[in-house]
Coordinates of C-alpha atoms in Angstrom, one line a residue:
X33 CA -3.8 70.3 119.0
X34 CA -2.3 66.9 119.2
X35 CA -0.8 65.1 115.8
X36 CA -2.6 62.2 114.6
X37 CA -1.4 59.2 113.2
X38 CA -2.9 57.6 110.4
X39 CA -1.7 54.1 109.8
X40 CA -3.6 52.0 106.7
X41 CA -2.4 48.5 107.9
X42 CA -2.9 46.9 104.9
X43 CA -1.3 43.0 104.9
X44 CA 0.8 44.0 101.5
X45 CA 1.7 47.8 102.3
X46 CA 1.8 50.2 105.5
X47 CA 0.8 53.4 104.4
X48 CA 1.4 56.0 107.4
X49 CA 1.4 59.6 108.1
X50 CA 0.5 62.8 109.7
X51 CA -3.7 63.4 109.1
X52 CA -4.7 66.2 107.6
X53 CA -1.7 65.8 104.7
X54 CA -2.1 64.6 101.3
X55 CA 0.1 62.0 101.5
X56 CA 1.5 59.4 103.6
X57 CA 5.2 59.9 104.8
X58 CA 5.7 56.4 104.2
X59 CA 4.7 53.6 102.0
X60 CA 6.4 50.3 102.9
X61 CA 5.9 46.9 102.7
X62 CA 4.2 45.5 105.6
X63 CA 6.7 42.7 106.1
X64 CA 10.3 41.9 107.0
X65 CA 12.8 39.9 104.5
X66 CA 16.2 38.4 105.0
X67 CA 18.3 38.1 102.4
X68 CA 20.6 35.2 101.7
X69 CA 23.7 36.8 101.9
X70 CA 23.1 38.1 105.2
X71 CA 21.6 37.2 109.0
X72 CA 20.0 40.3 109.7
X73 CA 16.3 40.7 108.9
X74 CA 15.6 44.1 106.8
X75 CA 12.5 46.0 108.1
X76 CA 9.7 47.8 105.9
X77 CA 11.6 50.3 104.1
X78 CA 15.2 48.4 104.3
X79 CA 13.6 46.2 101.9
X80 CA 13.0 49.2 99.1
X81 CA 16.8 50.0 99.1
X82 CA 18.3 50.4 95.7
X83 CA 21.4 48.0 96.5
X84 CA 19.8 45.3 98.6
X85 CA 19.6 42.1 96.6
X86 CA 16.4 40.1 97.2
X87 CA 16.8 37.3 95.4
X88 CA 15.7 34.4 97.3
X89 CA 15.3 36.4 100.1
X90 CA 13.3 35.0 103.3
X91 CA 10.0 36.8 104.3
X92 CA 8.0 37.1 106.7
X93 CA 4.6 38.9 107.6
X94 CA 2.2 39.7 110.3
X95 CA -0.5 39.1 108.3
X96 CA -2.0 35.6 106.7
X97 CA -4.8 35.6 104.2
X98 CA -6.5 38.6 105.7
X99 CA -5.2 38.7 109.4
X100 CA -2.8 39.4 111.9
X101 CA -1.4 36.4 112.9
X102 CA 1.9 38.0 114.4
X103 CA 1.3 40.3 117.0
X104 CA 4.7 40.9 117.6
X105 CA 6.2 40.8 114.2
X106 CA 3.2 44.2 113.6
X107 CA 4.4 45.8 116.6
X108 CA 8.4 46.2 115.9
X109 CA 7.8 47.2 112.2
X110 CA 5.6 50.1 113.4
X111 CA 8.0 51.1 115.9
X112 CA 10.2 51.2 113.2
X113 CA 8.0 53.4 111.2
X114 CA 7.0 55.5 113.9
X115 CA 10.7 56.0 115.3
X116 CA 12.3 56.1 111.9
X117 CA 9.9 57.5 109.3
X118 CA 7.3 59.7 111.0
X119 CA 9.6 60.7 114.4
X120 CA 6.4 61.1 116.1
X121 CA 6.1 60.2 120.1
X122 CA 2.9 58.0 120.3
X123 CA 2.4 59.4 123.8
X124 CA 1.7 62.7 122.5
X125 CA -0.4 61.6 119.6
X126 CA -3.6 60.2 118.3
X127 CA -3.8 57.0 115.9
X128 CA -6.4 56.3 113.3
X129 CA -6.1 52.8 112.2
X130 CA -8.1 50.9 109.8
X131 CA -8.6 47.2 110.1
X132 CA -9.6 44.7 107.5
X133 CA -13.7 43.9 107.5
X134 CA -14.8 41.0 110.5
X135 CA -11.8 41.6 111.8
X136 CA -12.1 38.8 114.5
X137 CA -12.5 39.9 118.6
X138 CA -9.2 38.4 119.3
X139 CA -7.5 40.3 116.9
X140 CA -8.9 43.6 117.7
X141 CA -7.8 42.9 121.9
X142 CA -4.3 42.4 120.7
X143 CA -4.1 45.4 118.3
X144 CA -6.0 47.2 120.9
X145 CA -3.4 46.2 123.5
X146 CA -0.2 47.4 120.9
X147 CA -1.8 50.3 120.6
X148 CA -2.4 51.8 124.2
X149 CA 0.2 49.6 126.0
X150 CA 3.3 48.8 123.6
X151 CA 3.1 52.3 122.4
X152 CA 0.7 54.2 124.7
X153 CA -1.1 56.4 122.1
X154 CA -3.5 58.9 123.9
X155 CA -6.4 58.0 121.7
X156 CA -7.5 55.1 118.8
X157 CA -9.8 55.2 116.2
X158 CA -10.5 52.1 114.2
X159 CA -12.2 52.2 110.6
X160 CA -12.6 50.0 107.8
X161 CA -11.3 50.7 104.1
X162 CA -14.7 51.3 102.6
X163 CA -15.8 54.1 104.3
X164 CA -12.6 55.7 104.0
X165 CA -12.8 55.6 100.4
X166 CA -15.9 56.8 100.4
X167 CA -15.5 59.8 102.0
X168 CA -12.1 60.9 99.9
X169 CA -14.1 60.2 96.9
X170 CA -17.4 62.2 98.2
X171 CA -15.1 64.9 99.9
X172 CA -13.0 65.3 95.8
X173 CA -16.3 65.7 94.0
X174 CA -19.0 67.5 96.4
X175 CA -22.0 68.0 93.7
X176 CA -20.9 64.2 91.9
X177 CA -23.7 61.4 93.0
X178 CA -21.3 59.6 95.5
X179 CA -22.0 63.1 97.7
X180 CA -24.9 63.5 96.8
X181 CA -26.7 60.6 97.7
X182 CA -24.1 59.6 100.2
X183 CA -23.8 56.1 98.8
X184 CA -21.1 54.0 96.8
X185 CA -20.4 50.4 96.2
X186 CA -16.7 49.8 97.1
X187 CA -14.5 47.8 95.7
X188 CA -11.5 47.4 97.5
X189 CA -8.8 44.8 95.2
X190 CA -6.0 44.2 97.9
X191 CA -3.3 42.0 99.1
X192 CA -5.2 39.3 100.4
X193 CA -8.6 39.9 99.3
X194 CA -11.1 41.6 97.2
X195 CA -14.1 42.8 98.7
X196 CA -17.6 44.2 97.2
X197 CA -18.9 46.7 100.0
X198 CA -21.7 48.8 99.8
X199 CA -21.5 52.0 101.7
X200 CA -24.5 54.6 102.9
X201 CA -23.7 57.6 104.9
X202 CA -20.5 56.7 105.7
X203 CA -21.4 53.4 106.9
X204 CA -20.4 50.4 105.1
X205 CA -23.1 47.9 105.3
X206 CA -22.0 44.6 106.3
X207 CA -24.7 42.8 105.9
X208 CA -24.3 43.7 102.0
X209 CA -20.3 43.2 101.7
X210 CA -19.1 40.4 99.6
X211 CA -15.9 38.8 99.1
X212 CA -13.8 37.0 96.7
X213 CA -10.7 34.7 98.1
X214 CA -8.3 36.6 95.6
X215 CA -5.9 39.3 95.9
X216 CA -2.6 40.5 94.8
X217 CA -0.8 37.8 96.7
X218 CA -2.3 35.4 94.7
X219 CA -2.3 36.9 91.7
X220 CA 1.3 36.9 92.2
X221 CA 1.3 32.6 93.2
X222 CA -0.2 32.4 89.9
X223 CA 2.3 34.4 87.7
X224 CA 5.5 32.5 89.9
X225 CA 3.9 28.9 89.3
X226 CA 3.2 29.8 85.6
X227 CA 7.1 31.0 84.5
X228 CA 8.4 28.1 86.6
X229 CA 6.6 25.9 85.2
X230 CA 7.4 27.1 81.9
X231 CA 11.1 28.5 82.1
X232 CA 13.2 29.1 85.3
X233 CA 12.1 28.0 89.2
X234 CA 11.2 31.5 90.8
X235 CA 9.2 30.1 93.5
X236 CA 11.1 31.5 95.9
X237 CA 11.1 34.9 94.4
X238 CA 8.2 36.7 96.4
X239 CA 9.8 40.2 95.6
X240 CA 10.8 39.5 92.1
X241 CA 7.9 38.2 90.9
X242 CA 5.7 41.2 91.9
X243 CA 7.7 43.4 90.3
X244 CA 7.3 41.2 86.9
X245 CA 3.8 41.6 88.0
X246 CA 3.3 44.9 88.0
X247 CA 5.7 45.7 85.2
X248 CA 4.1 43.7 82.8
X249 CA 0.5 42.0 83.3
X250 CA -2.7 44.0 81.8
X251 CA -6.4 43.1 81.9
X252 CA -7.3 41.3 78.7
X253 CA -10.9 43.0 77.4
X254 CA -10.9 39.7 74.7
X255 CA -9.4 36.4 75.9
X256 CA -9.9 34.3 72.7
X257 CA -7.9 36.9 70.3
X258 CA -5.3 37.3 73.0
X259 CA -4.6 33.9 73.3
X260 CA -4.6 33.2 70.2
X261 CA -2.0 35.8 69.3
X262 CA -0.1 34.5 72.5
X263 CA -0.1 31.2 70.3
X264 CA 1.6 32.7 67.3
X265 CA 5.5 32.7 66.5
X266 CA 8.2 35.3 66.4
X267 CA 6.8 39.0 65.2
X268 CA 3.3 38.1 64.8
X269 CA 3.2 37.4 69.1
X270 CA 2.7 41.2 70.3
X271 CA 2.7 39.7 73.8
X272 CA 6.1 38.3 73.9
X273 CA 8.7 39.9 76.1
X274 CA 11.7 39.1 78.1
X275 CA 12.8 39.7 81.7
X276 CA 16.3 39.9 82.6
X277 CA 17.0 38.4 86.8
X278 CA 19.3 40.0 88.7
X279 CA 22.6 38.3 88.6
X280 CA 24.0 39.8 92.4
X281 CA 26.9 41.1 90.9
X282 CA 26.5 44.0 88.1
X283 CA 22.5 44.7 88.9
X284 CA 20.2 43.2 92.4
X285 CA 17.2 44.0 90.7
X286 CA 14.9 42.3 87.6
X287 CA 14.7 44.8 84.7
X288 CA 12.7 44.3 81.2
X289 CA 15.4 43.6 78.3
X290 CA 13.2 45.8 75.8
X291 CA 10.4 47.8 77.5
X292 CA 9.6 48.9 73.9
X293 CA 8.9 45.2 73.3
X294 CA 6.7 45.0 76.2
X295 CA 4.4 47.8 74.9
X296 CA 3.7 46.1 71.7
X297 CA 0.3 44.9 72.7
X298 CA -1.3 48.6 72.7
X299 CA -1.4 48.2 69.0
X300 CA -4.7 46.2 69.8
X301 CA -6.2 48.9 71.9
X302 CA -5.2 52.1 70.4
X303 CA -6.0 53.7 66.7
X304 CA -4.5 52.5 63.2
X305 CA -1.3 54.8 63.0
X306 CA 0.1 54.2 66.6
X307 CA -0.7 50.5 65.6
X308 CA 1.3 51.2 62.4
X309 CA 4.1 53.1 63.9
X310 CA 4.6 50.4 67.2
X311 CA 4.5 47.0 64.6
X312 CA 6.9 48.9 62.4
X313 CA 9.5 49.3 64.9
X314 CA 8.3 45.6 66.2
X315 CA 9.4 44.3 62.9
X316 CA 13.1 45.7 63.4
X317 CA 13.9 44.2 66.5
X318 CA 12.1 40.9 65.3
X319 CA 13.9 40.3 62.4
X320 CA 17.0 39.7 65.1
X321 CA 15.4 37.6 67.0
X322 CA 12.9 35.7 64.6
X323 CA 14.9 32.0 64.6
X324 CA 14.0 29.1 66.8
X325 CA 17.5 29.7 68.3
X326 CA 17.2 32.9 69.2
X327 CA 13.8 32.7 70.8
X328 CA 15.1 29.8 73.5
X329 CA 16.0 31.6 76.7
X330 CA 19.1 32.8 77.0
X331 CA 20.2 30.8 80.6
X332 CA 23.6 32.5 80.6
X333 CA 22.0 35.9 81.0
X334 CA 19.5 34.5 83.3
X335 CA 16.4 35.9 81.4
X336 CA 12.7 34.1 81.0
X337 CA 10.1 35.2 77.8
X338 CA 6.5 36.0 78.8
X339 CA 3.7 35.8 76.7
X340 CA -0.1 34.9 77.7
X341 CA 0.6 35.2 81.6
X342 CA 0.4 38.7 81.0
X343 CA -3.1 38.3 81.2
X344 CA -3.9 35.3 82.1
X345 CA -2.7 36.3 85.1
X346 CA -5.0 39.1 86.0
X347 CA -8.0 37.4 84.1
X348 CA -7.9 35.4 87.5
X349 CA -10.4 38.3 89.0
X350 CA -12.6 37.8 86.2
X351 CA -13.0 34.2 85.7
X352 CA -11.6 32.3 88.6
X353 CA -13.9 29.6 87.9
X354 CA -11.5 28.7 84.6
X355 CA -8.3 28.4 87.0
X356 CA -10.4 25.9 89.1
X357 CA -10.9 27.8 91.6
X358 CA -14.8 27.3 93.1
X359 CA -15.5 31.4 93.5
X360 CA -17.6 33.6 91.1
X361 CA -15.8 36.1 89.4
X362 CA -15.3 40.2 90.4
X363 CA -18.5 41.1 88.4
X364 CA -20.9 38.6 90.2
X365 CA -19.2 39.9 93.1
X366 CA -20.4 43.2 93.0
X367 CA -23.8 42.5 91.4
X368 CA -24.3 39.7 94.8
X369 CA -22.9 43.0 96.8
X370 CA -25.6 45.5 95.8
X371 CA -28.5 43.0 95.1
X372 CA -28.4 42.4 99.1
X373 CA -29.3 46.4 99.7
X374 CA -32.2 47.9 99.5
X375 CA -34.0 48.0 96.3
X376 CA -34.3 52.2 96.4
X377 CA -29.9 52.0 96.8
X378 CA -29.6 49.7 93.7
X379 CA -29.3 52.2 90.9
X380 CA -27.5 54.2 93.4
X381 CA -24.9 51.4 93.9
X382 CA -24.7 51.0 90.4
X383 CA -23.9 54.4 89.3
X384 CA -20.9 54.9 92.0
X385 CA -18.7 51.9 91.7
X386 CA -15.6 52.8 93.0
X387 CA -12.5 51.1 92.7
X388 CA -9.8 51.0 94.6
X389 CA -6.0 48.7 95.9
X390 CA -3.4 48.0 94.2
X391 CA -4.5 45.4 91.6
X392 CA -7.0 47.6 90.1
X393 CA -4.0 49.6 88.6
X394 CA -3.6 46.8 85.6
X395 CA -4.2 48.5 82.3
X396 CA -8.0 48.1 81.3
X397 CA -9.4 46.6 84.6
X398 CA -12.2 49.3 84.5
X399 CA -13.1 48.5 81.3
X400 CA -12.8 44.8 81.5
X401 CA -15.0 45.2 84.4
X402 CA -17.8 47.5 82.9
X403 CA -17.8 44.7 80.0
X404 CA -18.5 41.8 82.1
X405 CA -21.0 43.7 84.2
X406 CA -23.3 45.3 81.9
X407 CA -25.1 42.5 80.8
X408 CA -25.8 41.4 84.5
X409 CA -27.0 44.8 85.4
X410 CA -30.7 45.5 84.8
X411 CA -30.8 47.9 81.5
X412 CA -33.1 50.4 83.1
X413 CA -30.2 50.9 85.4
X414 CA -27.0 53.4 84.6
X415 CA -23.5 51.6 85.4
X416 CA -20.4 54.3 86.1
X417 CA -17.3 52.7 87.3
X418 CA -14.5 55.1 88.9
X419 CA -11.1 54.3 89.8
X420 CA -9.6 56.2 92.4
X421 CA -6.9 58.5 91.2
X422 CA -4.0 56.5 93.2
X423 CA -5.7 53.5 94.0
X424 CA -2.9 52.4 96.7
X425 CA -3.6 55.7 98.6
X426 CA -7.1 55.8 98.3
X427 CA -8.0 54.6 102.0
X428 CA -5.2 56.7 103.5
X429 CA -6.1 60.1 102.3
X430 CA -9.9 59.4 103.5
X431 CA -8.3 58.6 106.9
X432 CA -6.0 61.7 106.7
X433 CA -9.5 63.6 105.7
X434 CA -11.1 62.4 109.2
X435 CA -8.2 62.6 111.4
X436 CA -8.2 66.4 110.3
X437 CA -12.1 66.7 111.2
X438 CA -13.3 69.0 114.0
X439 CA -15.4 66.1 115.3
X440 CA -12.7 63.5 115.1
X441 CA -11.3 63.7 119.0
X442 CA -14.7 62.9 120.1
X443 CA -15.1 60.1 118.1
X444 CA -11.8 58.8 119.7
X445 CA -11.1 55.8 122.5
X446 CA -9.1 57.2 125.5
X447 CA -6.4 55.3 126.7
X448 CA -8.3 56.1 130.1
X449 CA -11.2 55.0 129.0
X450 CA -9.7 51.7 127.3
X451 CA -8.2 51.1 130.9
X452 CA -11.8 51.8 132.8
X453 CA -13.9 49.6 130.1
X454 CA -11.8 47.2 128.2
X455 CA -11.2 46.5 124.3
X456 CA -15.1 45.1 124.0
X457 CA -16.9 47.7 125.3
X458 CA -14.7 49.9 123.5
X459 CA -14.9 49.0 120.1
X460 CA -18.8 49.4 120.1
X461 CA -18.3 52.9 119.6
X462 CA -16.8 52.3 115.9
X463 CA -20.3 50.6 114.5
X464 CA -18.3 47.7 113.0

């Protein structure tokens, strides 16, 4: 049996691998950077290297808000995956690839053409991320109600956008999908115009700032009380932190000066002794740093405080509307999402929310979530909200499930058929 390659082209990260694994071989950023000391352009993995220094690096990506815009910028980063990190001959193999939702017809001809005549793969499958994750998360719990009714609402939080999609038997509905103009990309705009405007200019610092992301930024579950603690000096501020920028000489990557510092907060969401035990050792390292000259940033170490962007940031999903941006927020998303089904899916819908990309790993997003959808949920309905166990690798392990199917060779395109019919009469075998 022939290998098959599954490749989750998401516009943030490439996952790829072998189907029928567990996990991808590879997980990469989907873009190439250059960094300022050098002329040569650093591919995909390149960029994860412990001793590269990005700061200020240049990047560039195939995708834009959602699509491929660079053909040819796509097609030598997977050569380099498939030549470097998989060693697999496309020639000899398969390829399930997924594709972001309406993918445009102009874009599917020229991934269609990468695909059978850059790299001359034997036979393409094409999928969405929905159904993917629906059938990892049916396949992990076969007597749980995403099985057993063979419906879920997805909601996939990614690079460039978030999208609500309803899926039944396997099929995500399109007529029910709906999507919010926010993903991690500009989650991370936000937190870069936020700290420059504040402290140091970082808006250059695409890499950087995603890590600070990441590292630091949780989902408020009450905005008032957080912000007003944000508001409050020295020891009393369980938000405050500080990031240390690489400096290009002794470290080329940002670390957090005090990452006990940065866990402060959980006092306000865990029970009375940890609360006790975390604000005690707070209080030590406060009482070094609770004078107006200590708290300025430090410029000749090159470090910046954070406080309330740690979730203001995030809160961008919830409330986009507060940020001035015309868009409803995640939970109106979903409830828009599942009130365009069928009536009979609803409480279906409802009870198998199923979250999964990268932004849903901030601390308390399910539960921020739950809070501001119960009470736009009908009560007579039940609401269960799962998040995927790796979020990131949710949509590759449901394509690693199917490419390891009996039935999936004959769900395949041939590259002789491609050749005989064309990309359009192709695709109509993949129902999207």
């Amino acid at each position: 049996m022939n290998s098959v390659v599954v490749l989750d082209n998401g516009a943030g990260l490439i996952k790829a691998g072998i189907g029928g694994e567990r996990d991808p071989t590879a997980i990469v950023p989907n873009s190439t950077g250059r960094p300022l000391s050098s002329k040569k352009w650093l591919m995909a993995d390149q960029l994860l290297s412990s001793d590269v220094d990005l700061t200020s690096a240049t990047v560039r990506r195939p995708f834009d808000r959602g699509y491929l815009i660079n053909p040819d910028l796509q097609s030598s980063l997977w050569s380099h995956i498939f030549s470097n990190l998989l060693n697999i001959t496309p020639s000899q193999s398969s390829l399930l690839l997924t594709e972001p939702l309406f993918n445009l017809p102009s874009i599917q001809r020229s991934l269609d053409e990468i695909v059978f005549e850059d790299f001359n793969f034997k036979a393409l499958y094409v999928s969405d991320s929905p159904s993917l994750v629906h059938l990892y998360e049916a396949s992990r719990r076969p007597y749980g109600i995403v099985s057993k009714a063979q419906c879920s609402l997805v909601v996939d939080c990614g690079f460039s956008f978030t999208h609500a999609s309803p899926v039944f038997q396997n099929f995500t509905l399109n007529y029910g999908v709906k999507r919010l103009d926010l993903g991690g990309k500009a989650l991370s705009n936000f937190m870069k115009e936020l700290v420059s405007y504040r402290s140091v200019n970082l808006m250059d610092e695409n890499f950087l700032m995603d890590d600070v992301k990441e590292k630091l930024c949780f989902v408020s579950l009450d905005v008032a009380r957080d912000l007003q603690i944000a508001r409050k000096p020295g020891n009393d501020n369980l938000f405050r932190c500080t990031y240390v920028l690489p400096d290009g000489i002794t470290h080329t990557k940002g670390f957090l000066k005090d990452p006990e510092e940065a866990k402060r907060y959980l006092s306000l969401y865990n029970d009375e002794a940890a609360t006790k035990q975390q604000v005690t050792a707070g209080e030590q390292t406060d009482k070094l740093r609770s004078n107006d000259a200590s708290r300025r940033i430090d410029l000749t170490k090159n470090e910046f405080g954070l406080t309330n962007e740690r979730f203001l940031v995030p809160e961008m999903m919830f409330r986009p509307a507060d940020l001035g941006l015309n868009q409803a927020g995640l939970a109106e998303c979903i409830v828009r999402a599942i009130s365009s089904c069928h009536s009979h899916l609803q409480p279906l819908l409802y009870e198998s929310i199923i979250l999964t990309g990268g932004t849903t790993l901030f601390p308390h997003f399910a539960q921020r979530l739950d809070m501001d959808l119960r009470p736009l949920v009908p009560d007579k309905y039940r609401l269960k909200i799962t998040t995927q166990e790796d979020p990131i690798l949710g949509v590759w392990r449901g394509g690693s499930l199917l490419a390891s199917s009996p039935d999936f060779d004959a769900m395949c395109v041939t590259k002789a058929e491609y050749e005989e019919l064309g990309s359009a009469r192709c695709r109509k075998r993949f129902f999207h």
